[in-house]
PDB file of C-alpha atoms in Angstrom:
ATOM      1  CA  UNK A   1      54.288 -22.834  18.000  1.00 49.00           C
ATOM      2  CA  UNK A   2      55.359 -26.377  16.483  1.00 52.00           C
ATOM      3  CA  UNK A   3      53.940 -27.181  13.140  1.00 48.00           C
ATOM      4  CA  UNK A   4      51.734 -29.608  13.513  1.00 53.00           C
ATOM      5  CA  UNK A   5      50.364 -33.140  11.626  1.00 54.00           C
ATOM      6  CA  UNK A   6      48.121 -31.722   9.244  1.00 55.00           C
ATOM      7  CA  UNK A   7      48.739 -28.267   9.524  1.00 51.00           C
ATOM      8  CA  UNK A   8      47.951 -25.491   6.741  1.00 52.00           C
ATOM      9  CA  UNK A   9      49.059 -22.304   8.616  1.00 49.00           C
ATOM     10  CA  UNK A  10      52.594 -22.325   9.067  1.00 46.00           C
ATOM     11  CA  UNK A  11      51.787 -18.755  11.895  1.00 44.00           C
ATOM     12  CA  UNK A  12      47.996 -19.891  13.017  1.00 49.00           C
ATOM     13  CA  UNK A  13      46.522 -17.274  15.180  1.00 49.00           C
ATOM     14  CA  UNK A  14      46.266 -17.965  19.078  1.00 52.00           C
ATOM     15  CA  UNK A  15      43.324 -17.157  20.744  1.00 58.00           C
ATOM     16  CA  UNK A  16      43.970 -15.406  23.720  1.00 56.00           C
ATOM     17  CA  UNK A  17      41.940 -15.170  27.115  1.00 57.00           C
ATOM     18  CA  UNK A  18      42.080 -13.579  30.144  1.00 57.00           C
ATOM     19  CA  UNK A  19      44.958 -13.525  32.226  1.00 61.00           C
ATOM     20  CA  UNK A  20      48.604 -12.418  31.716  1.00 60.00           C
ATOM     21  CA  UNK A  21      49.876 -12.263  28.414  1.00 64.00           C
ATOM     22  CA  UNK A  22      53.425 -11.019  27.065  1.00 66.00           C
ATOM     23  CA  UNK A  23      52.775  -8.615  23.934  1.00 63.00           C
ATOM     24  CA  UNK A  24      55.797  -6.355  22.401  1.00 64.00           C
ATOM     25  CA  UNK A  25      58.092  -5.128  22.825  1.00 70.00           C
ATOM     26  CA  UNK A  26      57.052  -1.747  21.687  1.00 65.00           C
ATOM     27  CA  UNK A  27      58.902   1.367  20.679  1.00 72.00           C
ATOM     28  CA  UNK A  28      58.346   4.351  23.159  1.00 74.00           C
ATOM     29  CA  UNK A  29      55.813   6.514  21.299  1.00 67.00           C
ATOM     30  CA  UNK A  30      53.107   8.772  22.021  1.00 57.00           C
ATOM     31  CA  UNK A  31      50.560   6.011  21.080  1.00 59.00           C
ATOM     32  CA  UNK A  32      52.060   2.884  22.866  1.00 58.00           C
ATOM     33  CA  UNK A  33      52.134   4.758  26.083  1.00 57.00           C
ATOM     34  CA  UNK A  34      48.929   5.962  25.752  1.00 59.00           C
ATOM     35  CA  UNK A  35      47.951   2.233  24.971  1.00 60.00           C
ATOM     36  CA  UNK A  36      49.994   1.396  27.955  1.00 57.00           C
ATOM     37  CA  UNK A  37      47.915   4.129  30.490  1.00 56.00           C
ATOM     38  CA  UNK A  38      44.827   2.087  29.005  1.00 56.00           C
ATOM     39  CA  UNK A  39      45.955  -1.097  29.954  1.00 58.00           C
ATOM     40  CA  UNK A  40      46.626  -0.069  33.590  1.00 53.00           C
ATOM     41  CA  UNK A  41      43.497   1.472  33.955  1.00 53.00           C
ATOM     42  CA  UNK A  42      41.380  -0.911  32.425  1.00 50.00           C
ATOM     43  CA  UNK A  43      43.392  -3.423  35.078  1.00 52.00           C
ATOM     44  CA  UNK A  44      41.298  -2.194  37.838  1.00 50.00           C
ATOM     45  CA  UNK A  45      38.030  -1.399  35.566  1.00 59.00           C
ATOM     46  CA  UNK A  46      34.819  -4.407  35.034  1.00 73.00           C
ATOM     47  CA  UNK A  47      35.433  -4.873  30.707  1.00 78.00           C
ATOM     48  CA  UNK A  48      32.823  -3.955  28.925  1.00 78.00           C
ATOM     49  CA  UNK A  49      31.276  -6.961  27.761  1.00 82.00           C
ATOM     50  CA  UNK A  50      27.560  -7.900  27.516  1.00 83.00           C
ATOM     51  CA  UNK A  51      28.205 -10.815  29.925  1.00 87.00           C
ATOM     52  CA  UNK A  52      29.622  -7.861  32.793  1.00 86.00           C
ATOM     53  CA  UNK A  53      27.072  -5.750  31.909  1.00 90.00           C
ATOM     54  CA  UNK A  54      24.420  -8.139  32.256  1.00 92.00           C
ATOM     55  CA  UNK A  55      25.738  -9.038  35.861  1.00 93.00           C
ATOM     56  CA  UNK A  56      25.337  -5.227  36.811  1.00 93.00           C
ATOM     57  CA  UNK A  57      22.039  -3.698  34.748  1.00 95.00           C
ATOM     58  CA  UNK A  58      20.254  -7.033  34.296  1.00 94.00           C
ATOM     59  CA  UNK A  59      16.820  -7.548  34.760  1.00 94.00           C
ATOM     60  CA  UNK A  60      17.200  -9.808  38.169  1.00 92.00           C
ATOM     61  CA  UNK A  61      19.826  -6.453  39.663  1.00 95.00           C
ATOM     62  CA  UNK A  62      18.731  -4.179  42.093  1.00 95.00           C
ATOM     63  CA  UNK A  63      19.979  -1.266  39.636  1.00 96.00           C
ATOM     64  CA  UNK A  64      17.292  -2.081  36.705  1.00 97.00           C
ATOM     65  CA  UNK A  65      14.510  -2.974  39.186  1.00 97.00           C
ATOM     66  CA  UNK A  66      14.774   0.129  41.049  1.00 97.00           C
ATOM     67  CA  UNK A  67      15.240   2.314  37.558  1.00 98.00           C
ATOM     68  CA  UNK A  68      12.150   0.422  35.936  1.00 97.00           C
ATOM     69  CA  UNK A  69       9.728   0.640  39.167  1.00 96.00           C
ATOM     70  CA  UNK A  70      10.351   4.491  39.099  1.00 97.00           C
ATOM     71  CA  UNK A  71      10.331   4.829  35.521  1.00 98.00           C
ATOM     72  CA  UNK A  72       6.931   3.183  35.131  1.00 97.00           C
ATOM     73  CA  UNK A  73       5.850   4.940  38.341  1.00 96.00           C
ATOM     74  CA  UNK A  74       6.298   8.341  36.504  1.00 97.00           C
ATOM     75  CA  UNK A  75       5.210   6.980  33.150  1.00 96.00           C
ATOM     76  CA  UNK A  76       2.084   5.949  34.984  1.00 96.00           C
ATOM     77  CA  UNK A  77       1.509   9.290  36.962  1.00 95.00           C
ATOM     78  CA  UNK A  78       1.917  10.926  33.420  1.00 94.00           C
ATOM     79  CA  UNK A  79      -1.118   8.835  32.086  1.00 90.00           C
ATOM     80  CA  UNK A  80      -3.674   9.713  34.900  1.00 91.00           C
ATOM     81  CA  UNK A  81      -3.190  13.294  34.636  1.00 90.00           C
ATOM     82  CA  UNK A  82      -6.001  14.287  32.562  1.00 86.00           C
ATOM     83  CA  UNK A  83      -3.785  17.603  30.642  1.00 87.00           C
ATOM     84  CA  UNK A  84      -2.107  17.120  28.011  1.00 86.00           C
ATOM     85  CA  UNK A  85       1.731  16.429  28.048  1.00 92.00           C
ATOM     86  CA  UNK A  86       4.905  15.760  26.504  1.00 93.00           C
ATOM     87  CA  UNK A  87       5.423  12.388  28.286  1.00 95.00           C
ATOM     88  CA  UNK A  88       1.961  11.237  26.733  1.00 94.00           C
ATOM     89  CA  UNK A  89       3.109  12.471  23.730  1.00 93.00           C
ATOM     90  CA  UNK A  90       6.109  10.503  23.221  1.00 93.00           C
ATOM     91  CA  UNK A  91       4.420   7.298  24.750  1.00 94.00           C
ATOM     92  CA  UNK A  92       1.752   7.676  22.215  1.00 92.00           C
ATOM     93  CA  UNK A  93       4.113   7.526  19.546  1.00 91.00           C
ATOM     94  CA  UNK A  94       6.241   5.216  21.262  1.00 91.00           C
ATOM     95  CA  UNK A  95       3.168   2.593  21.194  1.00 89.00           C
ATOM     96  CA  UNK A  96       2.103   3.266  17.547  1.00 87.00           C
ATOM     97  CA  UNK A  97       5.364   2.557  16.362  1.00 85.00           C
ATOM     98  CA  UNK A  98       6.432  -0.668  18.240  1.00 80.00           C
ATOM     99  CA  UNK A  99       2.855  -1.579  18.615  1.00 70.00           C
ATOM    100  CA  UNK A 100       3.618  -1.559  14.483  1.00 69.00           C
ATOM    101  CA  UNK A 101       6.592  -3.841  15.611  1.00 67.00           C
ATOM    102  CA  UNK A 102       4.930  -6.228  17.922  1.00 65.00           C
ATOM    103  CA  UNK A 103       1.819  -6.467  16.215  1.00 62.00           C
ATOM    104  CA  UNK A 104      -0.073  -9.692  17.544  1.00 61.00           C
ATOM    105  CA  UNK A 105       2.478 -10.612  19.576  1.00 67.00           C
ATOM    106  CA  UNK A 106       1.904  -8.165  21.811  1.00 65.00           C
ATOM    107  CA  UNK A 107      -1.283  -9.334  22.673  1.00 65.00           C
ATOM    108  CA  UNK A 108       0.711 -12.573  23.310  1.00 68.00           C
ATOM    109  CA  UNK A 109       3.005 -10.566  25.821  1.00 67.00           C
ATOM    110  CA  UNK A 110      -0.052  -9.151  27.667  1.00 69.00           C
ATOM    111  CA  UNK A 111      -0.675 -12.638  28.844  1.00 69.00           C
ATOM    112  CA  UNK A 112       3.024 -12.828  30.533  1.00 73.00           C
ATOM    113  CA  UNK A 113       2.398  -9.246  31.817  1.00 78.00           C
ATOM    114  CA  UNK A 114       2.940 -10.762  35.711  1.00 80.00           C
ATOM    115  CA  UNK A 115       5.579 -12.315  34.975  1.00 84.00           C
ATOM    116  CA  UNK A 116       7.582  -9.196  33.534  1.00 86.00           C
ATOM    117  CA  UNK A 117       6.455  -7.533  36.328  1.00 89.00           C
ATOM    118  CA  UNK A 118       7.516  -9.701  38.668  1.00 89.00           C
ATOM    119  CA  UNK A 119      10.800  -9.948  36.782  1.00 91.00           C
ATOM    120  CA  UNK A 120      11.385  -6.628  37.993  1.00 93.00           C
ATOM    121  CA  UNK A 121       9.390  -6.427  41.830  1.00 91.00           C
ATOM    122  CA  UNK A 122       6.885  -4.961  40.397  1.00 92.00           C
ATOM    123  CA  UNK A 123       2.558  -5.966  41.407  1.00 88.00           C
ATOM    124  CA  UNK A 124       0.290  -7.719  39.918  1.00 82.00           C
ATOM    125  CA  UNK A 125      -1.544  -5.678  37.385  1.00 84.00           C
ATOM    126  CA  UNK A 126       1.200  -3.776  36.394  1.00 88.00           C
ATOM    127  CA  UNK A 127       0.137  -2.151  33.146  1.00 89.00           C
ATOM    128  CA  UNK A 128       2.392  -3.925  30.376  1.00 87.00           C
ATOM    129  CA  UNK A 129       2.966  -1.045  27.829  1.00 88.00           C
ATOM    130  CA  UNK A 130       3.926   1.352  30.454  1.00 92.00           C
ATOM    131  CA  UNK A 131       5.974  -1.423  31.758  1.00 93.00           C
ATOM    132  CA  UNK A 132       7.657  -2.246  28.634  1.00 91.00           C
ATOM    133  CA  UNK A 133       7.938   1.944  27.561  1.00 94.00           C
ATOM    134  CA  UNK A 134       9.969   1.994  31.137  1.00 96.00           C
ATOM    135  CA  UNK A 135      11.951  -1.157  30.323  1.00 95.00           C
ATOM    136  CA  UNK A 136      12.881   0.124  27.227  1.00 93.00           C
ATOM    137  CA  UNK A 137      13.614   3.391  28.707  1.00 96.00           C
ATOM    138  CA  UNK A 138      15.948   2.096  31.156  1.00 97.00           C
ATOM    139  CA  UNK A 139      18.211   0.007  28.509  1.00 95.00           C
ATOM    140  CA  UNK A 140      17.838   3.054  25.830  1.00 94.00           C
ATOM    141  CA  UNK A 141      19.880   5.184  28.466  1.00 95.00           C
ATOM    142  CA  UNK A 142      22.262   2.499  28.806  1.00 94.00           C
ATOM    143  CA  UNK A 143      22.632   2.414  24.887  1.00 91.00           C
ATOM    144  CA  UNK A 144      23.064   5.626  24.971  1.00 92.00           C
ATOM    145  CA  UNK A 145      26.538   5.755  28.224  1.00 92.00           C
ATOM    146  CA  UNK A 146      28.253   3.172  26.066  1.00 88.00           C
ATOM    147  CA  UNK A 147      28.041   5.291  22.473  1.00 86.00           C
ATOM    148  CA  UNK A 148      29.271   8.640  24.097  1.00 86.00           C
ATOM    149  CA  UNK A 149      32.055   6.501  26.005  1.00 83.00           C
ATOM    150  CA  UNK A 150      32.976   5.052  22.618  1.00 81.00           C
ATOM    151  CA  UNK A 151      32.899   8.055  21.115  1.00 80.00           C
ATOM    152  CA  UNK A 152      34.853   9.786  23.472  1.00 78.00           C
ATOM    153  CA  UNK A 153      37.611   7.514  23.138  1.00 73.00           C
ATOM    154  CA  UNK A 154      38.630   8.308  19.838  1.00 68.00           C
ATOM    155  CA  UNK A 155      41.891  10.199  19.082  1.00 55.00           C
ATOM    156  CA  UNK A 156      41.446  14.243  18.502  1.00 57.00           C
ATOM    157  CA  UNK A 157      37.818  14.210  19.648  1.00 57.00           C
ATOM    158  CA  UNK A 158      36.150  17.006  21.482  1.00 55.00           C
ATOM    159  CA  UNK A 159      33.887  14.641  23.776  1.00 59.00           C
ATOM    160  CA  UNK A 160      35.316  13.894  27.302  1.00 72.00           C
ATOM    161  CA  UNK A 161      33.754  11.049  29.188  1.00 78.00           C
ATOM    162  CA  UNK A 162      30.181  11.638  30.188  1.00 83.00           C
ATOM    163  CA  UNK A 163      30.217   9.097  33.585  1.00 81.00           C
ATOM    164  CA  UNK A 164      33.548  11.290  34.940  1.00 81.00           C
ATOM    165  CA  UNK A 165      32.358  12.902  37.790  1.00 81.00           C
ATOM    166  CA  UNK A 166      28.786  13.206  37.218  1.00 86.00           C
ATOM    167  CA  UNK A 167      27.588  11.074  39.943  1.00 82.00           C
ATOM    168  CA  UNK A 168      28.580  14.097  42.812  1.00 87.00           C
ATOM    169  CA  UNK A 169      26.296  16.033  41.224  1.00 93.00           C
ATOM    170  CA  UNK A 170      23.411  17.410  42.456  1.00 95.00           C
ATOM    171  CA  UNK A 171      19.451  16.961  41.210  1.00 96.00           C
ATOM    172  CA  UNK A 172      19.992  20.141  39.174  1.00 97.00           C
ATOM    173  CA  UNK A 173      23.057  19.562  37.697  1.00 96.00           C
ATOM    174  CA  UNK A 174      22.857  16.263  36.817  1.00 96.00           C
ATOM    175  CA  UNK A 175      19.821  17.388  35.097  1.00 97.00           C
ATOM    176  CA  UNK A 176      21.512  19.798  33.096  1.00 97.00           C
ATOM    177  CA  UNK A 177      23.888  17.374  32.186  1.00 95.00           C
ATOM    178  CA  UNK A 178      21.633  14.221  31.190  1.00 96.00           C
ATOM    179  CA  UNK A 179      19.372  17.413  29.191  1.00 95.00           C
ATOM    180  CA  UNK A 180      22.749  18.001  27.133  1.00 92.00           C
ATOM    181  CA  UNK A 181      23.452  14.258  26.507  1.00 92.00           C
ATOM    182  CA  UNK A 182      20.021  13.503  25.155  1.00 92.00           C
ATOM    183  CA  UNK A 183      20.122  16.228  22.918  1.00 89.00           C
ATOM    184  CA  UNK A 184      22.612  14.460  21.173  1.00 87.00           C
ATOM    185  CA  UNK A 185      24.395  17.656  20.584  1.00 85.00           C
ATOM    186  CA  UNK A 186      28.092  16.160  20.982  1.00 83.00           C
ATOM    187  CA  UNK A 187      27.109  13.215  18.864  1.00 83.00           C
ATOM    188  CA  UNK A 188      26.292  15.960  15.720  1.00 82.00           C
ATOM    189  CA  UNK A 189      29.049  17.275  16.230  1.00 80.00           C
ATOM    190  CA  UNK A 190      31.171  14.424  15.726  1.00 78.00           C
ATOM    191  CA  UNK A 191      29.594  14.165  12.588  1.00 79.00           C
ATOM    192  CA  UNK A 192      26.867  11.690  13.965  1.00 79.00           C
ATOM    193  CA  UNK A 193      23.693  12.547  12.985  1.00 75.00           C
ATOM    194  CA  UNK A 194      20.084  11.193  13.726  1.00 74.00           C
ATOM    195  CA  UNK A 195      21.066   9.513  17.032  1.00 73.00           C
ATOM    196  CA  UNK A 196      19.279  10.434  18.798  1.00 68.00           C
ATOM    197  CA  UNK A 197      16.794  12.701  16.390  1.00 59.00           C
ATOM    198  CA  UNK A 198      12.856  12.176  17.722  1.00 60.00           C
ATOM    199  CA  UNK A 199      14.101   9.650  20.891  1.00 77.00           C
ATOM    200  CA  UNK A 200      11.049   8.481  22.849  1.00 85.00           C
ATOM    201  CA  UNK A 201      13.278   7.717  25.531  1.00 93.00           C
ATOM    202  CA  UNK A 202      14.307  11.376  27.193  1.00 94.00           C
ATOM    203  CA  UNK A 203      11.030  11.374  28.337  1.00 96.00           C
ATOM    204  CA  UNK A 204      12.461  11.176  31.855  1.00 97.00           C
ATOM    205  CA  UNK A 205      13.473  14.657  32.352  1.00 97.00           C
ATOM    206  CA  UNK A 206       9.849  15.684  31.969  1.00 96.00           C
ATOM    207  CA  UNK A 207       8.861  13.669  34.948  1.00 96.00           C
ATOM    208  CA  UNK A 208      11.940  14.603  36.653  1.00 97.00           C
ATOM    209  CA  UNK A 209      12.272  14.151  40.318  1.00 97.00           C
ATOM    210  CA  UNK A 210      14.788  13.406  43.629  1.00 97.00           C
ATOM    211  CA  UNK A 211      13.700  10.059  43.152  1.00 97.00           C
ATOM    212  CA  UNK A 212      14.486   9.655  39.715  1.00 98.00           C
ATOM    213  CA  UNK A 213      17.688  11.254  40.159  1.00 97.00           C
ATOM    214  CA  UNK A 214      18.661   8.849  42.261  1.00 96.00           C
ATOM    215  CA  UNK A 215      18.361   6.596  39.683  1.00 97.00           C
ATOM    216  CA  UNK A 216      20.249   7.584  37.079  1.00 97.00           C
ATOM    217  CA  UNK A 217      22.888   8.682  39.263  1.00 95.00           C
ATOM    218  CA  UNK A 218      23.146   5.402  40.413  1.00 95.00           C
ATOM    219  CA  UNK A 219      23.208   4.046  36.983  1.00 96.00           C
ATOM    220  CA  UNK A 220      26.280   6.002  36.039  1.00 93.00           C
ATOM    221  CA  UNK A 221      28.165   5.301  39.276  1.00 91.00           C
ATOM    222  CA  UNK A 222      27.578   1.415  38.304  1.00 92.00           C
ATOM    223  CA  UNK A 223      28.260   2.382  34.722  1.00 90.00           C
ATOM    224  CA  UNK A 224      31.633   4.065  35.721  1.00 85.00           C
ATOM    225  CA  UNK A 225      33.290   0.945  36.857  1.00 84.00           C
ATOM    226  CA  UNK A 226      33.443  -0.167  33.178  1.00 86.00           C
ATOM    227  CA  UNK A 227      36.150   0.336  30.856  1.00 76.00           C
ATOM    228  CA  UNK A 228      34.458   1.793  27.770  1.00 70.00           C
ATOM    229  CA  UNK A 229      38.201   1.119  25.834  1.00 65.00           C
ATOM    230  CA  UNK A 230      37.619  -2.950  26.105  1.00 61.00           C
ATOM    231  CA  UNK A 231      36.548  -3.051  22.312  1.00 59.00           C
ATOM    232  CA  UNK A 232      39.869  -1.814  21.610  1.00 59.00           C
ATOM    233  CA  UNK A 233      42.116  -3.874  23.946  1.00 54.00           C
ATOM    234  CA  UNK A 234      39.993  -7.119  23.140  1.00 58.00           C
ATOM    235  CA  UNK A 235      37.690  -7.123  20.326  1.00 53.00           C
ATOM    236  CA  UNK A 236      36.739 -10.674  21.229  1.00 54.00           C
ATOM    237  CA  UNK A 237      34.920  -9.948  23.701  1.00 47.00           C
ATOM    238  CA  UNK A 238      32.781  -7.013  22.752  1.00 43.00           C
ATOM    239  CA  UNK A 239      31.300  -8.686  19.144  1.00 52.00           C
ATOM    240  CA  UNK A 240      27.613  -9.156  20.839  1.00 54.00           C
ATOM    241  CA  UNK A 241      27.600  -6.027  23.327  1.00 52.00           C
ATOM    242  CA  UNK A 242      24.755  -4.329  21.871  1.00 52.00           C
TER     243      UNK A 242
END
């Protein structure tokens, strides 16, 4: 690049979008063509950025109205039972602690109930903390693919990717295997603790049903698209993703 009238930087930096771009040339090494792999297959990949995501999960997708409506269906169905369970139990605390958060302004919110509701197909007279304890539900689990993605990406890990093939499987398995991710097991063991330690938000496989399966299968087959290694390859784009 010329030097220009008034220039400090004799090397500035060039910001870089999307598009072709020449980088290297690289020495042939175990890293650049793993790098190299990467770049192919994030070629054909969505990047993980909050504007893609939003696109996909966002509240105005068929994807996050479908996973709310049944999400608050079975939060709902929880609440009328009159026996005790653990989905009431991690509701309750779920409200004492963001009702904490909210404080008055959730009596604000209750006011614009509808119009959350019908953000998301939902009736009139939707019930707004069950609505919001599903919303927040729906985006925990997302949370939730793109740290175990992350995490699997790192060099000499034990964590494969959770999305890979998990979508074939059936009620029961997929079950088994959204059971093991909540438990946060892999996470301790990559010396990440407490993140998932007392989560409201595996509530789900309480209420689990064909219906809900659907839903997070779904959610994973959308999710899968993504290339979880788009921090890497362009940091740019990833500094507001959560």
């Amino acid at each position: 690049m010329p030097v220009e009238e008034k220039q400090s930087v004799l090397f500035p930096a060039i910001k870089t979008g999307r598009g072709f771009q020449i980088l290297g040339p690289y020495s042939i090494s175990y890293s650049s063509l793993t790098n190299l792999l990467i770049f192919v297959r994030a070629s054909a990949r969505r990047p993980l950025t909050a504007k893609d995501l939003a696109t996909v999960f966002g509240p105005n997708c068929s994807i996050a109205r479908q996973a709310v409506s049944e999400l608050y269906s079975a939060a709902m169905r929880a609440q009328r039972r009159q026996t005790p369970s653990r989905i009431k139990t991690f509701f309750l605390e779920w409200d004492r602690i963001f009702g904490v958060v909210y404080g008055q302004e959730l009596e604000k919110a209750e006011k614009t109930a509808e119009e959350t509701a019908k953000v998301y197909q939902l009736p009139a007279g939707s019930r707004l903390k069950q609505l919001l304890f599903a919303i927040h539900t729906y985006y925990a689990f997302l949370m939730k693919l793109i740290a175990y993605e992350l995490v699997a990406l790192q060099r000499e890990q034990t964590v494969e990717s959770f999305v890979k093939g998990i979508a074939p499987l059936d009620d029961k398995k997929l079950f088994d295997e959204l059971s093991h991710l909540e438990s946060g097991l892999d996470f301790v063991n990559q010396g990440i603790e407490n993140f998932l330690e007392a989560d409201f938000f595996s509530w789900y496989l309480d209420a689990w049903t064909s219906q809900l399966a659907n839903v997070f299968r779904s959610i994973v087959r959308a999710f899968s698209d993504f290339e979880p290694a788009t921090p890497i390859l362009e940091p740019e784009w990833t500094r507001d993703l959560l």
